[in-house]
Amino acid sequence: MADTQFSLAAFMRLPMQQKLLSIIALSMVAAIAVAGWTWTRTPTFAVLFTNVSERDGGNIIAALQQMNTPFKFSESGGAILVPQQQVHELRMRLASQGLPKGGLVGFELMETQKLGMSQFIEQINFQRALEGELSRSIQSLAAVQGARVHLAMPKQTGFMRDEQKPSASVVLNIHPGRNLDPNQVAGIAHMVASSVPHLPAANVSVIDQSGNLLSSEKSNGRNSGLDASQLKYMQEIEASTVRRIENILAPMVGPGNFRAQVTADIDFSQAEQVAETYKPNSTPEISIRSQQVSESGGGIPAAAGVPGALSNQPPVPATAPLTSPPAPGTPGAPGATTTTVASAANAATGRRDATTNYELDKTIRHVRQPVGAIKRLSVAVVINHRKTVAQDGKASYKPLASKEMAQINDLVKEAMGYNKDRGDSLNVQNSPFATTDSEPVEETPIWKNPTLIGWVLEGLKYLIFAGLAAYLFFGVVKPFLRKLMDSASRMPVITEETAFAAPGAASYDQKVQAARDLARQEPKVVATVIKDWVGGNQPAGKVQ
C-alpha cells in the first residue's frame, strides 16, 4: 500500500510531458495486448457448405445465428465458413433440420396438388418431379457434386408417322480431381432412358461443368469407328501379348534390357455364312429315290428273215445302271429320261420310257464368325547389347550372337502366337540403349511439408504475440518505470513538516536553493503547500 501511494505521488510529481508520454505508452501496451489476445483467440474457419441456393443460404444463416455460432462468407461469396472444430457437428445439426435442401423438387411436389389444376399444369409438375428425382439419383454418385436433368417430352399423337422420340440432357458438376469413365457415363444415360417412356439412350446427352460432351458414341481412339469397349478390348490384347513377351525375355536378357511393342488388328465385324454342298452317294445301290417306267406299243410281229440272224432276235429291255452313277446329262442320270426304242424292224410295235431319280448327299453349314477375332499381330522387340565388366572395372557392351538372336526370335514367335497365314509380322533388333545418368529424385525438404508449415504458422502466431509482449515489457515499460522511480527518488519530498528544516540542519543558502529548485520544477506542489499554510492560518515562524 505504501509502495502504491509512493508510486502515485511520484507520478503526480512528474512534469506534464512525462505524464502524457506515460499514459500513451501504457495505452499502447494495453491496446497491443488486447489485439494480440483477440488474434490468438480468433478461430480457424473452414468451409461448411458451398454453392448453396439463396433460399438454403438464408435458412442456414438463420440457423447459425440461433445457435450463436460465428460464421463468415468466402471472398467469392460462394461458401459459408464456420469454426473448423465445429464443422462436422454443425453439418449434422443442420441435416437434422433438413438443410440444405439442395433446391431440388422431387415427387413431393405431387403431394401439394390443388383442386381444379389443369392437365397441362399436372404434366409440368410431373416432369419437374421426375427431373428432380433423376438429379438426386445422379448426385448420389461419389464423383458427382451436383446434377441437373432437362427432359424434352413431346406431345403424344395418334399418328405413328408423326410421333417424335423424347430426349434428355444431363449437366454434371464433378468434384475437382475426379472424373467419370465411359461406363459410368453410359450408366447415367441408360438410367435416364429407363426412367422416361420411349426414350432411347442415344437421345441422352451428358456434359460436365466445363461443357465437355461425355456421352459421345465414339471414342477418340486411334481406329475410327471403335467405341470405348472395343478400344479397351484391343488394348487388353496388346498388353497381354507384351506381358507374355516380357515374361519370357526377362530371365534371358534381364529386366530393363529390352522393349516390346504390339499392335493388334482386331476384326469386330459380325458375319454369318450359310453353305449348302452336294456330293455323290457312297452307296448308289440304295440311293434310288424314285423310278418310273412307261411302255407303249402293239403286239410283237412274227419273226422274219434269215433264221439265226441278229435281226430276228427281240430287243433287250433297258435296265437302270445301279452299280455306278452315270455322268450328268447321260441316260440314266438323276432326273434323266431313258427312252428305249425298238429296232428298226420293231419300231412300229412298241416304246418304253424309264425315269430314275437318285438321292444326293447334301450338307448345309451355318457358320457365325466370332466378334473380336485377331486379324493380324505386329510385334517389334529391341534388345540391348550385353554388358560385360572387365577386371579393371570398366564396363563394355557387346551385341548378342546370331544364334542367341535366332533363339530369341523363335521364343517371341511362340509367346505371341505367330501365325503366318493371317499375316503376322515380327521384328527383333539388337541395338545399344542410350545411357542417361538418372538424377536422384530429391525428397521434399522438411520445411516444404504442408503439415509442418501449418503447425509453424499456428505456433508463430502465438510466438509473435509473446515476443511483442516481452519486448514492450522489458524494452519499454520496465526501463520507463525504472527511470520514473529514479527521478522520484532524487526529488525531495516537501510537506508542511519538512518545508523548513530546523536550525542547524542545513545552511540557509542550501535551503533557499532547494526551495527555488522545487518552485521551478514543481510550481503546483509549492502552490499547494502555500495554500495549505494559508488555509490553516498557522504562522510561518511556528512551523513544526
Coordinates of C-alpha atoms in Angstrom, one line a residue, residues 62-526:
A62 CA -30.7 -18.1 -39.6
A63 CA -30.0 -21.4 -38.0
L64 CA -26.4 -20.5 -37.3
Q65 CA -27.5 -17.2 -35.7
Q66 CA -29.9 -19.1 -33.4
M67 CA -27.0 -21.4 -32.4
N68 CA -24.8 -18.4 -31.6
T69 CA -22.2 -19.8 -34.0
P70 CA -19.8 -17.3 -35.7
F71 CA -19.7 -17.5 -39.5
K72 CA -18.5 -15.6 -42.4
F73 CA -18.5 -15.8 -46.2
S74 CA -15.6 -16.6 -48.5
E75 CA -14.1 -13.9 -50.7
S76 CA -16.0 -15.1 -53.7
G77 CA -19.2 -15.4 -51.7
G78 CA -19.9 -19.0 -52.8
A79 CA -19.1 -20.7 -49.4
I80 CA -20.2 -20.4 -45.8
L81 CA -17.3 -20.6 -43.3
V82 CA -17.6 -21.7 -39.7
P83 CA -15.0 -22.6 -37.0
Q84 CA -13.1 -25.6 -38.1
Q85 CA -13.7 -27.5 -34.8
Q86 CA -17.5 -27.3 -35.3
V87 CA -17.8 -28.2 -39.0
H88 CA -19.0 -31.8 -38.6
E89 CA -21.2 -31.0 -35.6
L90 CA -22.9 -28.2 -37.4
R91 CA -23.5 -30.3 -40.5
M92 CA -25.2 -33.0 -38.5
R93 CA -27.3 -30.4 -36.6
L94 CA -28.3 -28.7 -39.8
A95 CA -29.0 -32.0 -41.5
S96 CA -31.5 -32.8 -38.7
Q97 CA -33.3 -29.6 -39.7
G98 CA -33.3 -30.7 -43.4
L99 CA -30.7 -28.2 -44.5
P100 CA -29.6 -27.7 -47.1
K101 CA -32.5 -28.9 -49.2
G102 CA -30.5 -28.5 -52.4
G103 CA -33.1 -26.7 -54.4
L104 CA -34.4 -29.9 -56.0
V105 CA -38.0 -30.8 -56.0
G106 CA -39.0 -34.4 -56.3
F107 CA -42.2 -36.3 -56.2
E108 CA -43.1 -34.5 -53.0
L109 CA -44.4 -31.8 -55.4
M110 CA -47.2 -34.1 -56.3
E111 CA -48.4 -34.1 -52.7
T112 CA -49.4 -30.4 -53.0
Q113 CA -51.8 -30.8 -55.9
K114 CA -54.6 -28.3 -55.8
L115 CA -58.2 -28.9 -56.7
G116 CA -59.1 -27.6 -60.2
M117 CA -55.5 -27.8 -61.6
S118 CA -55.4 -28.2 -65.3
Q119 CA -53.9 -31.2 -67.1
F120 CA -51.1 -29.1 -68.5
I121 CA -50.0 -27.9 -65.0
E122 CA -50.2 -31.5 -63.8
Q123 CA -48.0 -32.7 -66.7
I124 CA -45.4 -29.9 -66.0
N125 CA -45.3 -30.7 -62.3
F126 CA -44.8 -34.4 -63.1
Q127 CA -42.0 -33.5 -65.4
R128 CA -40.4 -31.3 -62.7
A129 CA -40.7 -34.0 -60.1
L130 CA -39.2 -36.6 -62.5
E131 CA -36.3 -34.3 -63.3
G132 CA -35.7 -33.7 -59.5
E133 CA -35.7 -37.4 -58.7
L134 CA -33.3 -38.1 -61.5
S135 CA -31.0 -35.3 -60.3
R136 CA -31.0 -36.7 -56.8
S137 CA -30.1 -40.2 -58.1
I138 CA -27.2 -38.9 -60.2
Q139 CA -25.9 -36.8 -57.2
S140 CA -25.7 -40.0 -55.2
L141 CA -22.6 -41.0 -57.2
A142 CA -19.3 -40.4 -55.4
A143 CA -17.7 -38.4 -58.2
V144 CA -20.7 -36.1 -58.8
Q145 CA -21.1 -33.0 -56.8
G146 CA -24.3 -31.7 -58.4
A147 CA -26.5 -32.6 -61.3
R148 CA -29.4 -31.1 -63.3
V149 CA -31.6 -33.0 -65.7
H150 CA -33.7 -31.5 -68.5
L151 CA -36.4 -33.6 -70.2
A152 CA -37.9 -32.8 -73.6
M153 CA -41.1 -34.8 -73.8
P154 CA -43.1 -34.2 -77.0
K155 CA -46.8 -34.3 -77.0
Q156 CA -48.2 -37.7 -77.8
T157 CA -50.0 -38.1 -81.1
G158 CA -52.2 -40.8 -82.5
F159 CA -50.3 -41.0 -85.8
M160 CA -47.3 -43.2 -85.8
R161 CA -45.7 -41.3 -88.7
D162 CA -45.7 -38.0 -86.8
E163 CA -44.5 -39.5 -83.5
Q164 CA -41.4 -37.9 -82.0
K165 CA -39.0 -39.5 -79.6
P166 CA -38.3 -37.7 -76.3
S167 CA -34.8 -36.6 -75.5
A168 CA -32.9 -35.6 -72.3
S169 CA -29.8 -33.7 -71.3
V170 CA -27.8 -34.1 -68.1
V171 CA -25.4 -31.4 -66.7
L172 CA -22.9 -32.8 -64.2
N173 CA -20.8 -30.8 -61.7
I174 CA -17.9 -33.2 -61.0
H175 CA -15.8 -32.9 -57.9
P176 CA -12.3 -31.4 -58.5
G177 CA -9.7 -34.1 -59.2
R178 CA -12.3 -36.7 -60.2
N179 CA -13.7 -37.9 -63.5
L180 CA -16.2 -40.4 -64.8
D181 CA -15.2 -43.3 -67.0
P182 CA -17.2 -44.2 -70.1
N183 CA -19.0 -47.0 -68.4
Q184 CA -20.3 -44.6 -65.7
V185 CA -21.5 -42.1 -68.3
A186 CA -23.3 -44.9 -70.2
G187 CA -24.9 -46.0 -66.9
I188 CA -26.2 -42.4 -66.3
A189 CA -27.6 -42.3 -69.8
H190 CA -29.3 -45.7 -69.5
M191 CA -30.7 -44.8 -66.1
V192 CA -32.3 -41.6 -67.5
A193 CA -33.5 -43.5 -70.6
S194 CA -35.1 -46.3 -68.4
S195 CA -37.0 -43.7 -66.4
V196 CA -38.7 -42.0 -69.3
P197 CA -41.1 -44.0 -71.6
H198 CA -39.9 -44.3 -75.2
L199 CA -36.6 -42.5 -74.5
P200 CA -33.7 -44.2 -76.2
A201 CA -30.3 -44.0 -74.6
A202 CA -28.8 -42.5 -77.7
N203 CA -31.0 -39.4 -77.2
V204 CA -29.5 -38.6 -73.8
S205 CA -26.7 -36.1 -73.8
V206 CA -24.3 -35.8 -70.8
I207 CA -22.0 -32.9 -70.3
D208 CA -19.8 -31.7 -67.4
Q209 CA -19.5 -28.2 -65.9
S210 CA -16.8 -27.3 -68.5
G211 CA -19.2 -28.0 -71.4
N212 CA -17.4 -31.2 -72.4
L213 CA -19.6 -33.8 -74.0
L214 CA -19.2 -37.1 -72.1
S215 CA -21.8 -39.2 -73.9
S216 CA -20.2 -39.3 -77.3
E217 CA -21.0 -42.6 -79.0
K218 CA -17.5 -42.9 -80.5
S219 CA -14.2 -42.8 -78.6
N220 CA -11.3 -40.8 -79.8
G221 CA -9.3 -44.0 -80.4
R222 CA -6.6 -44.4 -83.0
N223 CA -9.0 -46.6 -85.1
S224 CA -12.1 -44.7 -86.3
G225 CA -15.4 -46.4 -85.5
L226 CA -14.3 -48.1 -82.3
D227 CA -16.3 -47.5 -79.2
A228 CA -14.8 -47.5 -75.7
S229 CA -15.4 -51.2 -75.0
Q230 CA -13.8 -52.3 -78.3
L231 CA -10.8 -50.0 -77.8
K232 CA -10.4 -51.4 -74.3
Y233 CA -10.5 -55.0 -75.6
M234 CA -7.9 -54.2 -78.2
Q235 CA -5.6 -52.6 -75.6
E236 CA -6.0 -55.6 -73.4
I237 CA -5.0 -57.9 -76.2
E238 CA -1.9 -55.8 -76.9
A239 CA -1.0 -55.6 -73.2
S240 CA -1.4 -59.3 -72.6
T241 CA 0.9 -60.1 -75.6
V242 CA 3.5 -57.6 -74.3
R243 CA 3.4 -59.3 -70.8
R244 CA 4.0 -62.7 -72.3
I245 CA 7.0 -61.4 -74.3
E246 CA 8.4 -59.7 -71.2
N247 CA 7.9 -62.8 -69.0
I248 CA 9.9 -64.9 -71.5
L249 CA 12.7 -62.4 -72.2
A250 CA 13.3 -61.1 -68.7
P251 CA 15.2 -64.2 -67.4
M252 CA 17.3 -64.3 -70.6
V253 CA 18.5 -60.7 -71.1
G254 CA 17.5 -59.2 -67.7
P255 CA 14.8 -56.7 -66.8
G256 CA 15.2 -53.3 -68.5
N257 CA 17.4 -54.6 -71.3
F258 CA 14.5 -55.0 -73.8
R259 CA 11.5 -53.1 -75.1
A260 CA 8.5 -54.7 -76.8
Q261 CA 5.5 -53.1 -78.6
V262 CA 2.5 -54.9 -80.0
T263 CA -0.1 -53.6 -82.5
A264 CA -3.2 -55.8 -82.8
D265 CA -5.7 -55.6 -85.7
I266 CA -9.0 -56.9 -84.4
D267 CA -12.0 -57.8 -86.5
F268 CA -15.1 -56.5 -84.8
S269 CA -17.4 -57.2 -87.7
Q270 CA -20.3 -59.6 -87.3
A271 CA -20.7 -62.1 -90.1
E272 CA -22.8 -65.2 -90.7
Q273 CA -22.2 -67.7 -93.5
V274 CA -24.6 -70.4 -94.9
A275 CA -23.2 -73.0 -97.2
E276 CA -25.0 -75.9 -99.0
T277 CA -22.8 -78.5 -100.7
Y278 CA -23.6 -81.7 -102.7
K279 CA -21.5 -84.8 -103.4
P280 CA -22.1 -88.2 -105.0
N281 CA -23.5 -91.1 -103.0
S282 CA -21.1 -93.5 -101.5
T283 CA -23.5 -96.5 -101.9
P284 CA -25.5 -96.0 -105.2
E285 CA -27.3 -99.4 -104.8
I286 CA -29.5 -97.9 -102.1
S287 CA -29.6 -94.4 -103.3
I288 CA -32.6 -94.6 -105.7
R289 CA -35.2 -92.1 -104.5
S290 CA -37.8 -92.8 -107.3
Q291 CA -38.1 -94.8 -110.6
Q292 CA -40.7 -94.6 -113.3
V293 CA -41.1 -96.9 -116.3
S294 CA -43.6 -96.3 -119.2
E295 CA -44.2 -98.8 -122.1
S296 CA -46.5 -98.4 -125.1
G297 CA -47.0 -100.3 -128.4
G298 CA -48.7 -103.2 -130.2
G299 CA -48.0 -106.9 -130.3
I300 CA -44.7 -108.4 -131.3
P301 CA -44.6 -109.2 -135.1
A302 CA -43.7 -112.6 -136.3
A303 CA -40.1 -113.4 -136.9
A304 CA -38.9 -113.0 -140.4
G305 CA -35.7 -113.0 -142.3
V306 CA -32.9 -115.5 -142.2
P307 CA -33.1 -117.8 -139.2
G308 CA -30.5 -117.2 -136.7
A309 CA -29.8 -113.7 -137.9
L310 CA -29.5 -110.9 -135.4
S311 CA -32.4 -109.2 -136.9
N312 CA -34.7 -111.9 -135.7
Q313 CA -33.7 -111.5 -132.1
P314 CA -36.1 -109.4 -129.9
P315 CA -34.6 -106.2 -128.3
V316 CA -33.3 -106.4 -124.8
P317 CA -35.3 -104.3 -122.3
A318 CA -33.4 -101.3 -120.8
T319 CA -32.2 -101.5 -117.2
A320 CA -31.1 -98.8 -114.7
P321 CA -27.3 -98.6 -114.0
L322 CA -27.3 -99.2 -110.3
T323 CA -23.6 -100.2 -109.9
S324 CA -22.2 -96.8 -110.8
P325 CA -24.0 -93.4 -111.1
P326 CA -23.9 -92.2 -114.7
A327 CA -22.5 -88.8 -115.6
P328 CA -24.9 -85.9 -115.7
G329 CA -26.6 -85.4 -119.0
T330 CA -26.3 -89.1 -120.0
P331 CA -29.1 -91.6 -120.0
G332 CA -29.7 -92.9 -116.5
A333 CA -28.5 -89.8 -114.7
P334 CA -30.7 -88.4 -111.9
G335 CA -33.8 -86.8 -113.3
A336 CA -32.9 -88.0 -116.9
T337 CA -35.4 -89.8 -119.0
T338 CA -34.3 -93.1 -120.6
T339 CA -36.1 -93.8 -123.8
T340 CA -35.7 -97.3 -125.3
V341 CA -36.9 -97.6 -128.9
A342 CA -37.3 -100.9 -130.7
S343 CA -35.1 -101.9 -133.5
A344 CA -35.8 -100.8 -137.0
A345 CA -37.8 -103.9 -137.5
N346 CA -39.9 -103.4 -134.4
A347 CA -40.1 -99.6 -134.5
A348 CA -43.8 -99.6 -135.1
T349 CA -44.7 -102.1 -132.5
G350 CA -43.6 -100.7 -129.0
R351 CA -42.0 -97.9 -126.8
R352 CA -40.5 -98.0 -123.3
D353 CA -39.6 -94.9 -121.2
A354 CA -37.8 -95.2 -117.8
T355 CA -37.0 -92.3 -115.3
T356 CA -34.8 -92.9 -112.3
N357 CA -34.1 -90.3 -109.5
Y358 CA -31.2 -90.8 -107.2
E359 CA -30.6 -89.4 -103.6
L360 CA -27.7 -86.9 -103.3
D361 CA -25.5 -86.2 -100.2
K362 CA -26.3 -82.6 -99.2
T363 CA -24.6 -80.6 -96.4
I364 CA -25.9 -77.3 -95.0
R365 CA -23.5 -75.3 -92.8
H366 CA -24.5 -72.3 -90.8
V367 CA -21.4 -70.5 -89.5
R368 CA -21.3 -67.3 -87.4
Q369 CA -18.0 -65.7 -87.2
P370 CA -16.8 -64.7 -83.7
V371 CA -16.6 -61.0 -82.9
G372 CA -13.2 -59.7 -81.8
A373 CA -11.1 -62.2 -83.7
I374 CA -7.4 -61.2 -84.2
K375 CA -6.8 -60.4 -87.9
R376 CA -3.1 -59.6 -87.6
L377 CA -0.4 -59.0 -85.0
S378 CA 2.6 -56.8 -85.5
V379 CA 5.4 -57.1 -82.9
A380 CA 8.6 -55.1 -82.5
V381 CA 11.3 -56.1 -80.0
V382 CA 14.5 -54.3 -79.4
I383 CA 17.2 -55.9 -77.1
N384 CA 20.1 -54.0 -75.5
H385 CA 23.7 -55.1 -76.0
R386 CA 25.1 -57.4 -73.4
K387 CA 27.1 -55.6 -70.7
T388 CA 30.4 -57.0 -69.6
V389 CA 32.7 -55.7 -66.9
A390 CA 36.5 -56.1 -67.3
Q391 CA 38.9 -56.8 -64.4
D392 CA 39.7 -53.1 -64.2
G393 CA 36.1 -52.3 -63.5
K394 CA 35.3 -50.8 -66.9
A395 CA 32.0 -51.7 -68.5
S396 CA 31.6 -52.5 -72.2
Y397 CA 28.6 -53.5 -74.3
K398 CA 28.7 -56.2 -77.0
P399 CA 26.0 -57.3 -79.4
L400 CA 24.4 -60.7 -79.0
A401 CA 25.4 -63.6 -81.2
S402 CA 23.4 -64.6 -84.2
K403 CA 22.5 -67.9 -82.5
E404 CA 21.1 -66.1 -79.5
M405 CA 19.1 -63.7 -81.7
A406 CA 17.6 -66.6 -83.6
Q407 CA 16.7 -68.3 -80.3
I408 CA 15.0 -65.1 -79.0
N409 CA 13.2 -64.7 -82.3
D410 CA 11.7 -68.2 -82.1
L411 CA 10.7 -67.7 -78.4
V412 CA 9.0 -64.4 -79.2
K413 CA 7.1 -66.1 -82.0
E414 CA 5.8 -68.8 -79.7
A415 CA 4.9 -66.2 -77.0
M416 CA 2.9 -64.0 -79.4
G417 CA 1.2 -66.9 -81.1
Y418 CA 2.7 -66.2 -84.5
N419 CA 0.5 -67.2 -87.4
K420 CA 1.9 -66.7 -90.9
D421 CA -1.4 -67.4 -92.6
R422 CA -3.0 -64.3 -91.1
G423 CA 0.0 -62.1 -92.0
D424 CA 1.6 -61.7 -88.6
S425 CA 4.9 -59.8 -88.5
L426 CA 7.8 -59.9 -86.1
N427 CA 10.9 -57.7 -86.0
V428 CA 13.6 -58.3 -83.4
Q429 CA 16.6 -56.0 -83.3
N430 CA 19.7 -55.9 -81.2
S431 CA 20.8 -52.3 -80.5
P432 CA 22.6 -50.5 -77.7
F433 CA 20.3 -48.4 -75.4
A434 CA 21.1 -44.8 -74.7
T435 CA 22.7 -44.4 -71.3
T436 CA 21.4 -41.4 -69.3
D437 CA 22.6 -40.6 -65.9
S438 CA 19.4 -40.5 -63.9
E439 CA 19.4 -37.8 -61.4
P440 CA 18.3 -38.9 -57.9
V441 CA 14.8 -37.8 -57.0
E442 CA 15.1 -35.1 -54.4
E443 CA 12.9 -35.6 -51.4
T444 CA 10.7 -32.8 -50.3
P445 CA 12.5 -30.7 -47.7
I446 CA 11.1 -30.8 -44.3
W447 CA 10.5 -27.0 -44.4
K448 CA 8.2 -27.5 -47.5
N449 CA 6.0 -30.0 -45.8
P450 CA 2.4 -28.6 -45.9
T451 CA 1.5 -30.1 -42.5
L452 CA 4.7 -28.7 -40.9
I453 CA 4.0 -25.3 -42.4
G454 CA 0.5 -25.3 -40.9
W455 CA 1.9 -26.1 -37.5
V456 CA 4.6 -23.5 -37.8
L457 CA 2.2 -20.8 -38.8
E458 CA -0.2 -21.6 -36.0
G459 CA 2.7 -21.6 -33.4
L460 CA 4.2 -18.5 -35.0
K461 CA 1.1 -16.5 -34.2
Y462 CA 1.4 -17.1 -30.5
L463 CA 5.2 -16.7 -30.6
I464 CA 4.9 -13.3 -32.3
F465 CA 2.4 -12.1 -29.6
A466 CA 4.6 -13.4 -26.8
G467 CA 7.7 -11.8 -28.3
L468 CA 6.0 -8.5 -28.8
A469 CA 4.6 -8.5 -25.3
A470 CA 8.1 -9.3 -23.9
Y471 CA 9.7 -6.5 -25.9
L472 CA 7.2 -4.0 -24.7
F473 CA 7.6 -5.0 -21.1
F474 CA 11.4 -5.3 -21.0
G475 CA 12.2 -2.8 -23.6
V476 CA 9.7 0.0 -22.9
V477 CA 7.7 -0.4 -19.8
K478 CA 10.4 -1.6 -17.4
P479 CA 13.1 1.0 -18.4
F480 CA 10.5 3.7 -18.2
L481 CA 9.4 2.6 -14.7
R482 CA 13.0 2.4 -13.6
K483 CA 13.7 5.9 -14.9
L484 CA 10.5 7.1 -13.2
M485 CA 11.5 5.6 -9.9
D486 CA 15.0 7.1 -10.1
S487 CA 13.6 10.6 -10.8
A488 CA 11.2 10.3 -7.9
S489 CA 13.9 9.1 -5.5
R490 CA 16.1 12.0 -6.4
M491 CA 13.3 14.6 -6.0
P492 CA 12.9 16.0 -2.4
V493 CA 9.6 15.4 -0.8
I494 CA 8.0 18.7 0.5
T495 CA 5.5 18.6 3.3
E496 CA 4.3 21.0 5.9
E497 CA 6.7 19.5 8.4
T498 CA 9.7 19.5 6.2
A499 CA 9.1 22.7 4.3
F500 CA 11.7 24.4 6.5
A501 CA 14.1 22.3 8.4
A502 CA 15.2 23.1 12.0
P503 CA 18.0 25.5 12.5
G504 CA 21.4 23.8 12.2
A505 CA 20.1 21.0 9.9
A506 CA 21.3 22.7 6.7
S507 CA 22.7 26.1 5.7
Y508 CA 20.5 28.9 4.8
D509 CA 21.8 29.1 1.2
Q510 CA 21.1 25.3 0.7
K511 CA 17.6 25.7 1.9
V512 CA 17.0 28.7 -0.4
Q513 CA 18.4 26.9 -3.4
A514 CA 16.3 23.8 -2.7
A515 CA 13.2 25.9 -2.4
R516 CA 14.0 27.6 -5.7
D517 CA 14.6 24.3 -7.5
L518 CA 11.4 22.9 -6.1
A519 CA 9.4 26.0 -7.2
R520 CA 11.0 25.8 -10.7
Q521 CA 10.3 22.1 -11.1
E522 CA 7.1 21.7 -9.3
P523 CA 5.3 25.0 -9.1
K524 CA 2.0 23.3 -8.4
V525 CA 3.3 21.4 -5.5
V526 CA 4.7 24.6 -3.9

